[in-house]
Amino acid sequence: MKRFLLISDVHACEDDPSSSLSPSYVSSFGGGTRPTVDPLSDLRRLIDEEQLQLDCILCPGDITNKANSNAFNYVWPRLHDLANELGIPLVSTVGNHDVDSRYKTSTFDPRDFAKAIVPPIPFGDRQNYLEFWAEDFTSISLDDCNILALNTAAYHGAGRDTAAEIEHGRISPRTIEAIKTKLSTLPSASTNILLCHHHPLQPEQSDENLAGLTRGGSELIRVLNDAPTSWILIHGHKHVPDLFYGHGGANSPVIVSCASFSAQINFDAQNKNPNQVHLLTSDPSGARQSGWNSAGTILSWTWQPGVGWKKSFGPHGLRHVCGFGHRASAASLVDQIDAYYTTQSVNSLAWTTAIATFPSLMRLVPSDFRALERELEQRGFVILTDRDGSYAQLGRRP
């Protein structure tokens, strides 16, 4: 198994984080390290209390806000300090807020301060640094894991229509072909991650003329579907957490859309999703045992000022536990559950027993889990939850 801590869309700033006008709760204002008002400080408490075992930190971009280089230079070392304390690597890409596409301070290169930051983006190795900024992507091979860091903001501040270009991500045809070639030459690994900022699929309803949607994103999904191994694509940008499959066949990539780690909801009025941090666990051995191409879980925690990080609960954002891997119908899974309850003459199981008996319950993306809940309801079953929203029992009505 591989475990990745996902910290996306920090939007670090210099404003007073207690103000509703601040774009982010992560700020250099007044020192900015009080756990009750700073989610990055409180994150270490969460890691220690939950005894999280981590292999890598992944940042899908928008580390700073509106190309604020001072805020970037404030939060970037803090993220690396956390990685160093945990003894794990940090891999990042850049988002639209991390490049000076409106030339606020830059005179000719909107990528200037992002290219100059230390430690370098996307990874500490100089070869990866040169590839990322010259070719718009690079591959990083860790222990039984490949991470491909992709720059979907590579053309921000350029192009014939600069104003239009900054409203979306782009992967050029040349980059697509280079990625296709790279995928065929990567070392064999059980876990393969593509990290980018902009969403390759599913534009939000608020998008106008597909603004924000990555040009070339659909082709990227096709390339990953045709790759010799399964891939997990992780992105940020819209602050809308989700977990689903890309188009294609059984090898279509798993897509993880991250919540914003710390952008203030007041600043992002159209988005009702909370601040969340995610823990992605890939389980390639479990996938092989079940006959799937990939499998895993995502744990999510929600942050509130004055409260700190707590297990996710409520109608918005990802639930505390969700997963991926099981791609068969919900009805077939309920058939198995129904048959078991009948043959074993039971009316309820503790949730831990239920998932031990039916591991696929932990391998359903949110839309499939909602389908499961509907099918269970129709067949006389109900999932009971504890006060914190975690699943407690799977029961059948008499």
CSV table of C-alpha atoms in Angstrom, one decimal, residues 3-384:
chain,number,residue,atom,x,y,z
A,3,ARG,CA,-0.4,6.5,1.4
A,4,PHE,CA,-0.5,10.1,0.1
A,5,LEU,CA,-1.5,13.2,2.0
A,6,LEU,CA,-3.3,15.6,-0.4
A,7,ILE,CA,-2.9,19.3,0.4
A,8,SER,CA,-4.5,21.3,-2.4
A,9,ASP,CA,-5.3,25.0,-3.1
A,10,VAL,CA,-3.8,26.5,0.0
A,11,HIS,CA,-4.1,30.0,-1.4
A,12,ALA,CA,-1.6,31.4,1.2
A,13,CYS,CA,-1.9,35.1,1.7
A,14,GLU,CA,-0.7,38.0,3.9
A,15,ASP,CA,-4.1,39.0,5.2
A,16,ASP,CA,-5.6,38.7,8.6
A,17,PRO,CA,-7.0,35.1,8.5
A,18,SER,CA,-9.7,36.0,11.1
A,19,SER,CA,-11.2,38.5,8.6
A,20,SER,CA,-14.0,37.3,6.3
A,21,LEU,CA,-12.2,39.3,3.5
A,22,SER,CA,-9.1,37.1,3.8
A,23,PRO,CA,-8.7,34.6,0.9
A,24,SER,CA,-7.2,31.9,3.1
A,25,TYR,CA,-6.8,30.7,6.6
A,26,VAL,CA,-3.1,30.1,5.9
A,27,SER,CA,-1.4,33.5,6.2
A,28,SER,CA,1.8,35.1,7.2
A,29,PHE,CA,-0.2,37.7,9.1
A,30,GLY,CA,1.0,38.0,12.7
A,31,GLY,CA,3.2,34.9,12.6
A,32,GLY,CA,0.3,32.8,11.3
A,33,THR,CA,0.9,29.6,13.3
A,34,ARG,CA,-1.8,29.4,15.9
A,35,PRO,CA,-3.6,26.0,15.5
A,36,THR,CA,-7.1,27.5,16.2
A,37,VAL,CA,-6.8,29.7,13.2
A,38,ASP,CA,-4.2,28.0,11.1
A,39,PRO,CA,-5.1,24.6,9.5
A,40,LEU,CA,-1.4,23.9,8.6
A,41,SER,CA,-0.4,24.1,12.2
A,42,ASP,CA,-3.3,22.0,13.3
A,43,LEU,CA,-2.5,19.4,10.6
A,44,ARG,CA,0.4,18.0,12.6
A,45,ARG,CA,-1.9,17.4,15.6
A,46,LEU,CA,-4.3,15.5,13.3
A,47,ILE,CA,-1.5,13.4,11.9
A,48,ASP,CA,-0.2,12.5,15.4
A,49,GLU,CA,-3.6,11.9,17.0
A,50,GLU,CA,-4.8,9.7,14.1
A,51,GLN,CA,-1.4,8.0,13.9
A,52,LEU,CA,-1.4,8.4,10.2
A,53,GLN,CA,1.3,6.5,8.3
A,54,LEU,CA,2.3,8.5,5.2
A,55,ASP,CA,4.6,7.9,2.3
A,56,CYS,CA,4.4,11.2,0.4
A,57,ILE,CA,2.7,14.7,0.4
A,58,LEU,CA,1.2,15.7,-2.9
A,59,CYS,CA,0.2,19.4,-3.6
A,60,PRO,CA,-1.9,19.9,-6.8
A,61,GLY,CA,-1.1,23.6,-7.0
A,62,ASP,CA,-2.5,27.1,-6.0
A,63,ILE,CA,-0.1,27.2,-3.2
A,64,THR,CA,-0.2,31.0,-3.1
A,65,ASN,CA,-3.0,33.4,-3.9
A,66,LYS,CA,-3.0,35.8,-6.9
A,67,ALA,CA,0.7,35.3,-7.6
A,68,ASN,CA,1.7,36.6,-4.2
A,69,SER,CA,5.4,35.7,-4.0
A,70,ASN,CA,5.7,36.7,-0.4
A,71,ALA,CA,3.0,34.4,0.7
A,72,PHE,CA,4.5,31.7,-1.5
A,73,ASN,CA,7.8,32.1,0.1
A,74,TYR,CA,6.1,31.9,3.5
A,75,VAL,CA,4.1,28.7,3.1
A,76,TRP,CA,6.4,26.7,0.8
A,77,PRO,CA,9.1,26.2,3.5
A,78,ARG,CA,6.3,25.3,6.0
A,79,LEU,CA,5.0,22.5,3.7
A,80,HIS,CA,8.6,21.2,3.4
A,81,ASP,CA,9.2,21.4,7.1
A,82,LEU,CA,6.1,19.2,7.6
A,83,ALA,CA,7.4,16.7,5.0
A,84,ASN,CA,10.9,16.7,6.6
A,85,GLU,CA,9.5,16.2,10.1
A,86,LEU,CA,7.6,13.2,8.8
A,87,GLY,CA,10.6,11.9,6.8
A,88,ILE,CA,8.7,11.7,3.5
A,89,PRO,CA,9.0,13.4,0.1
A,90,LEU,CA,6.9,16.3,-1.1
A,91,VAL,CA,5.9,16.5,-4.8
A,92,SER,CA,4.0,19.5,-6.2
A,93,THR,CA,2.8,21.1,-9.3
A,94,VAL,CA,1.7,24.7,-9.9
A,95,GLY,CA,-1.7,26.2,-10.4
A,96,ASN,CA,-3.0,29.4,-12.0
A,97,HIS,CA,-2.5,31.4,-8.8
A,98,ASP,CA,1.2,30.3,-8.7
A,99,VAL,CA,2.1,32.1,-11.9
A,100,ASP,CA,2.0,35.8,-12.5
A,101,SER,CA,-0.1,35.6,-15.7
A,102,ARG,CA,-1.4,39.1,-15.3
A,103,TYR,CA,2.2,40.5,-14.9
A,104,LYS,CA,1.6,42.2,-11.6
A,105,THR,CA,5.3,42.1,-10.7
A,106,SER,CA,6.9,40.1,-13.5
A,107,THR,CA,8.0,41.9,-16.7
A,108,PHE,CA,8.5,39.1,-19.1
A,109,ASP,CA,8.1,35.6,-17.5
A,110,PRO,CA,5.0,34.9,-15.4
A,111,ARG,CA,6.7,31.7,-14.1
A,112,ASP,CA,9.7,33.6,-12.7
A,113,PHE,CA,9.1,33.4,-9.0
A,114,ALA,CA,7.7,29.9,-9.1
A,115,LYS,CA,10.8,28.7,-10.9
A,116,ALA,CA,13.1,30.5,-8.4
A,117,ILE,CA,11.5,29.1,-5.2
A,118,VAL,CA,13.6,26.9,-3.0
A,119,PRO,CA,13.3,23.9,-2.6
A,120,PRO,CA,12.4,23.7,-6.3
A,121,ILE,CA,9.1,22.7,-7.8
A,122,PRO,CA,8.1,20.0,-8.4
A,123,PHE,CA,10.7,18.0,-6.5
A,124,GLY,CA,14.2,18.5,-5.1
A,125,ASP,CA,16.0,16.7,-8.0
A,126,ARG,CA,17.5,19.2,-10.6
A,127,GLN,CA,16.7,16.9,-13.5
A,128,ASN,CA,13.0,16.8,-12.5
A,129,TYR,CA,13.1,20.6,-12.1
A,130,LEU,CA,14.5,21.1,-15.6
A,131,GLU,CA,12.1,18.7,-17.3
A,132,PHE,CA,9.1,20.2,-15.5
A,133,TRP,CA,9.7,23.7,-16.6
A,134,ALA,CA,11.1,22.9,-20.1
A,135,GLU,CA,8.7,20.1,-21.1
A,136,ASP,CA,5.7,20.9,-18.8
A,137,PHE,CA,5.9,17.5,-17.0
A,138,THR,CA,8.3,15.2,-15.3
A,139,SER,CA,8.2,11.7,-13.8
A,140,ILE,CA,9.4,10.9,-10.4
A,141,SER,CA,10.0,7.3,-9.4
A,142,LEU,CA,9.9,6.4,-5.7
A,143,ASP,CA,9.6,3.0,-4.0
A,144,ASP,CA,7.2,1.0,-6.2
A,145,CYS,CA,5.5,4.2,-7.2
A,146,ASN,CA,5.6,6.6,-10.2
A,147,ILE,CA,4.4,10.2,-9.9
A,148,LEU,CA,4.0,12.2,-13.1
A,149,ALA,CA,3.8,16.0,-12.2
A,150,LEU,CA,2.1,17.9,-15.0
A,151,ASN,CA,1.9,21.7,-15.5
A,152,THR,CA,-1.5,22.6,-16.8
A,153,ALA,CA,-0.8,26.3,-16.2
A,154,ALA,CA,2.1,26.2,-18.6
A,155,TYR,CA,0.6,28.6,-21.1
A,156,HIS,CA,-0.9,31.1,-18.6
A,157,GLY,CA,0.3,34.6,-19.6
A,158,ALA,CA,1.0,33.5,-23.2
A,159,GLY,CA,-0.9,32.7,-26.4
A,160,ARG,CA,-2.7,34.9,-28.9
A,161,ASP,CA,-5.5,35.6,-26.5
A,162,THR,CA,-3.8,36.0,-23.1
A,163,ALA,CA,-7.0,36.9,-21.3
A,164,ALA,CA,-8.8,33.8,-22.5
A,165,GLU,CA,-5.8,31.5,-21.9
A,166,ILE,CA,-5.7,32.2,-18.1
A,167,GLU,CA,-9.2,31.0,-17.7
A,168,HIS,CA,-8.4,27.3,-18.3
A,169,GLY,CA,-5.7,24.7,-18.2
A,170,ARG,CA,-4.0,23.4,-21.3
A,171,ILE,CA,-2.0,20.3,-22.3
A,172,SER,CA,-0.5,20.8,-25.7
A,173,PRO,CA,-0.5,18.0,-28.3
A,174,ARG,CA,3.2,17.9,-28.1
A,175,THR,CA,3.0,17.3,-24.3
A,176,ILE,CA,0.3,14.6,-24.8
A,177,GLU,CA,2.6,12.7,-27.2
A,178,ALA,CA,5.6,13.1,-24.9
A,179,ILE,CA,3.5,11.7,-22.0
A,180,LYS,CA,2.3,8.8,-24.1
A,181,THR,CA,6.0,7.9,-24.8
A,182,LYS,CA,7.0,8.4,-21.2
A,183,LEU,CA,4.3,6.0,-19.9
A,184,SER,CA,5.7,3.2,-22.0
A,185,THR,CA,9.2,3.6,-20.5
A,186,LEU,CA,8.5,4.2,-16.8
A,187,PRO,CA,9.8,1.6,-14.3
A,188,SER,CA,7.3,-1.0,-13.3
A,189,ALA,CA,5.4,0.2,-10.2
A,190,SER,CA,2.2,-0.9,-8.4
A,191,THR,CA,1.0,2.6,-7.9
A,192,ASN,CA,1.0,5.3,-10.6
A,193,ILE,CA,-0.1,8.9,-9.9
A,194,LEU,CA,-0.6,11.8,-12.3
A,195,LEU,CA,-0.6,15.1,-10.4
A,196,CYS,CA,-2.0,18.3,-12.1
A,197,HIS,CA,-3.9,21.4,-11.1
A,198,HIS,CA,-6.8,21.9,-13.5
A,199,HIS,CA,-9.7,19.5,-13.9
A,200,PRO,CA,-9.4,17.4,-17.1
A,201,LEU,CA,-13.1,16.5,-17.0
A,202,GLN,CA,-16.5,17.6,-15.6
A,203,PRO,CA,-16.5,21.4,-15.8
A,204,GLU,CA,-18.7,23.1,-13.1
A,205,GLN,CA,-22.0,24.6,-14.1
A,206,SER,CA,-20.6,28.0,-13.3
A,207,ASP,CA,-18.0,27.6,-16.1
A,208,GLU,CA,-18.7,29.8,-19.1
A,209,ASN,CA,-17.6,28.4,-22.5
A,210,LEU,CA,-15.9,25.5,-20.6
A,211,ALA,CA,-13.7,28.0,-18.7
A,212,GLY,CA,-11.3,26.2,-16.3
A,213,LEU,CA,-11.6,22.9,-18.1
A,214,THR,CA,-8.2,21.7,-19.3
A,215,ARG,CA,-7.8,21.8,-23.1
A,216,GLY,CA,-6.3,18.4,-23.9
A,217,GLY,CA,-7.7,16.9,-20.7
A,218,SER,CA,-10.0,14.4,-22.5
A,219,GLU,CA,-7.1,13.2,-24.6
A,220,LEU,CA,-5.0,12.8,-21.5
A,221,ILE,CA,-7.7,10.5,-20.0
A,222,ARG,CA,-7.7,8.5,-23.2
A,223,VAL,CA,-3.9,8.1,-23.0
A,224,LEU,CA,-4.1,7.0,-19.4
A,225,ASN,CA,-6.9,4.5,-20.2
A,226,ASP,CA,-4.6,3.0,-22.9
A,227,ALA,CA,-1.5,2.9,-20.7
A,228,PRO,CA,0.0,-0.5,-19.7
A,229,THR,CA,-0.8,0.1,-16.0
A,230,SER,CA,-3.6,1.7,-14.1
A,231,TRP,CA,-3.4,5.4,-13.1
A,232,ILE,CA,-4.8,7.7,-10.4
A,233,LEU,CA,-5.2,11.3,-11.5
A,234,ILE,CA,-5.2,13.9,-8.7
A,235,HIS,CA,-6.1,17.6,-9.3
A,236,GLY,CA,-7.4,20.7,-7.5
A,237,HIS,CA,-8.5,24.1,-8.9
A,238,LYS,CA,-12.3,24.1,-8.4
A,239,HIS,CA,-12.3,23.3,-4.7
A,240,VAL,CA,-15.0,20.7,-5.4
A,241,PRO,CA,-14.0,17.4,-3.8
A,242,ASP,CA,-15.0,14.3,-5.8
A,243,LEU,CA,-13.9,10.8,-6.7
A,244,PHE,CA,-14.9,9.1,-9.9
A,245,TYR,CA,-13.7,7.3,-13.0
A,246,GLY,CA,-12.6,8.8,-16.2
A,247,HIS,CA,-14.0,7.7,-19.5
A,248,GLY,CA,-12.8,4.5,-21.1
A,249,GLY,CA,-12.8,0.9,-20.2
A,250,ALA,CA,-11.8,-1.1,-17.1
A,251,ASN,CA,-8.4,0.6,-17.0
A,252,SER,CA,-9.8,4.2,-17.1
A,253,PRO,CA,-8.1,6.3,-14.5
A,254,VAL,CA,-9.4,7.0,-11.1
A,255,ILE,CA,-9.9,10.8,-10.7
A,256,VAL,CA,-9.5,12.5,-7.4
A,257,SER,CA,-10.7,16.1,-7.3
A,258,CYS,CA,-9.4,17.8,-4.1
A,259,ALA,CA,-11.1,20.3,-1.8
A,260,SER,CA,-9.3,23.4,-1.0
A,261,PHE,CA,-7.1,23.0,2.1
A,262,SER,CA,-7.7,26.5,3.4
A,263,ALA,CA,-9.4,28.9,1.0
A,264,GLN,CA,-12.1,30.8,2.9
A,265,ILE,CA,-15.6,29.9,1.8
A,266,ASN,CA,-16.6,33.6,2.3
A,267,PHE,CA,-14.1,34.4,-0.4
A,268,ASP,CA,-15.4,31.6,-2.6
A,269,ALA,CA,-19.1,32.3,-2.2
A,270,GLN,CA,-20.4,30.0,-5.0
A,271,ASN,CA,-18.7,27.0,-3.5
A,272,LYS,CA,-20.3,25.5,-0.4
A,273,ASN,CA,-17.8,22.8,0.1
A,274,PRO,CA,-15.7,22.9,3.3
A,275,ASN,CA,-11.9,23.0,3.6
A,276,GLN,CA,-10.7,19.4,3.6
A,277,VAL,CA,-7.5,17.4,3.6
A,278,HIS,CA,-7.4,14.0,2.1
A,279,LEU,CA,-5.5,10.8,2.7
A,280,LEU,CA,-5.3,8.6,-0.4
A,281,THR,CA,-4.4,5.0,0.1
A,282,SER,CA,-3.7,2.8,-2.9
A,283,ASP,CA,-4.1,-0.9,-2.5
A,284,PRO,CA,-2.8,-2.7,-5.6
A,285,SER,CA,-2.6,-6.1,-3.9
A,286,GLY,CA,-6.2,-5.8,-2.9
A,287,ALA,CA,-7.1,-4.9,-6.4
A,288,ARG,CA,-5.4,-7.9,-7.8
A,289,GLN,CA,-7.1,-10.3,-5.4
A,290,SER,CA,-10.5,-8.9,-6.4
A,291,GLY,CA,-9.7,-8.9,-10.1
A,292,TRP,CA,-9.7,-5.1,-10.4
A,293,ASN,CA,-7.1,-2.8,-12.1
A,294,SER,CA,-6.9,-0.5,-9.1
A,295,ALA,CA,-8.4,-0.1,-5.6
A,296,GLY,CA,-8.0,2.1,-2.6
A,297,THR,CA,-9.6,4.4,-0.1
A,298,ILE,CA,-9.7,8.1,0.7
A,299,LEU,CA,-10.1,9.5,4.2
A,300,SER,CA,-11.1,13.2,4.5
A,301,TRP,CA,-11.1,15.6,7.4
A,302,THR,CA,-12.8,19.0,7.5
A,303,TRP,CA,-11.3,22.1,9.1
A,304,GLN,CA,-13.2,24.9,10.8
A,305,PRO,CA,-11.6,27.9,12.6
A,306,GLY,CA,-11.7,27.4,16.4
A,307,VAL,CA,-12.6,23.7,16.0
A,308,GLY,CA,-9.7,22.3,13.9
A,309,TRP,CA,-9.5,19.2,11.8
A,310,LYS,CA,-12.4,16.7,12.4
A,311,LYS,CA,-13.8,13.7,10.5
A,312,SER,CA,-15.8,14.9,7.5
A,313,PHE,CA,-19.5,14.9,8.1
A,314,GLY,CA,-22.4,16.7,6.3
A,315,PRO,CA,-23.9,17.1,2.9
A,316,HIS,CA,-20.9,18.9,1.3
A,317,GLY,CA,-17.5,17.6,0.6
A,318,LEU,CA,-16.2,14.0,0.6
A,319,ARG,CA,-17.4,11.9,3.5
A,320,HIS,CA,-14.8,10.7,6.0
A,321,VAL,CA,-14.4,7.4,4.2
A,322,CYS,CA,-14.9,6.6,0.5
A,323,GLY,CA,-13.1,4.3,-1.9
A,324,PHE,CA,-12.7,3.1,-5.5
A,325,GLY,CA,-12.1,-0.2,-7.3
A,326,HIS,CA,-15.5,-2.0,-7.4
A,327,ARG,CA,-17.0,-1.1,-10.8
A,328,ALA,CA,-19.9,-3.7,-11.0
A,329,SER,CA,-23.5,-2.7,-10.3
A,330,ALA,CA,-24.8,-1.9,-6.9
A,331,ALA,CA,-27.6,-4.3,-7.4
A,332,SER,CA,-25.2,-7.3,-7.7
A,333,LEU,CA,-23.5,-6.3,-4.4
A,334,VAL,CA,-26.9,-6.0,-2.7
A,335,ASP,CA,-27.8,-9.5,-4.0
A,336,GLN,CA,-24.7,-10.9,-2.2
A,337,ILE,CA,-25.6,-9.0,1.0
A,338,ASP,CA,-29.3,-10.2,0.8
A,339,ALA,CA,-28.2,-13.8,0.3
A,340,TYR,CA,-25.8,-13.7,3.2
A,341,TYR,CA,-28.4,-12.3,5.6
A,342,THR,CA,-30.9,-14.9,4.5
A,343,THR,CA,-28.6,-17.9,4.7
A,344,GLN,CA,-26.9,-16.8,8.0
A,345,SER,CA,-30.3,-15.7,9.6
A,346,VAL,CA,-28.9,-12.3,10.6
A,347,ASN,CA,-30.7,-9.0,10.7
A,348,SER,CA,-27.7,-6.7,11.3
A,349,LEU,CA,-23.9,-6.6,11.2
A,350,ALA,CA,-21.5,-4.1,12.7
A,351,TRP,CA,-20.1,-2.0,9.9
A,352,THR,CA,-16.6,-3.4,10.5
A,353,THR,CA,-18.0,-6.9,10.2
A,354,ALA,CA,-19.9,-5.9,7.1
A,355,ILE,CA,-16.9,-4.6,5.3
A,356,ALA,CA,-14.8,-7.6,6.3
A,357,THR,CA,-17.6,-9.8,4.8
A,358,PHE,CA,-18.1,-7.6,1.8
A,359,PRO,CA,-14.9,-5.7,1.0
A,360,SER,CA,-16.4,-4.1,-2.0
A,361,LEU,CA,-18.4,-1.8,0.4
A,362,MET,CA,-15.1,0.1,1.0
A,363,ARG,CA,-14.3,0.2,-2.8
A,364,LEU,CA,-17.3,2.3,-4.1
A,365,VAL,CA,-16.9,5.8,-5.4
A,366,PRO,CA,-19.4,8.3,-4.0
A,367,SER,CA,-21.9,8.1,-6.9
A,368,ASP,CA,-21.9,4.3,-6.7
A,369,PHE,CA,-22.3,4.3,-2.9
A,370,ARG,CA,-25.4,6.5,-3.3
A,371,ALA,CA,-26.7,3.9,-5.8
A,372,LEU,CA,-26.0,1.2,-3.2
A,373,GLU,CA,-27.9,3.1,-0.5
A,374,ARG,CA,-30.9,3.4,-2.9
A,375,GLU,CA,-30.8,-0.3,-3.7
A,376,LEU,CA,-30.4,-1.2,0.0
A,377,GLU,CA,-33.4,0.9,0.8
A,378,GLN,CA,-35.5,-0.7,-1.8
A,379,ARG,CA,-34.6,-4.2,-0.5
A,380,GLY,CA,-35.3,-3.3,3.2
A,381,PHE,CA,-31.8,-2.6,4.4
A,382,VAL,CA,-30.5,0.5,6.1
A,383,ILE,CA,-27.1,1.8,7.0
A,384,LEU,CA,-27.0,3.3,10.6
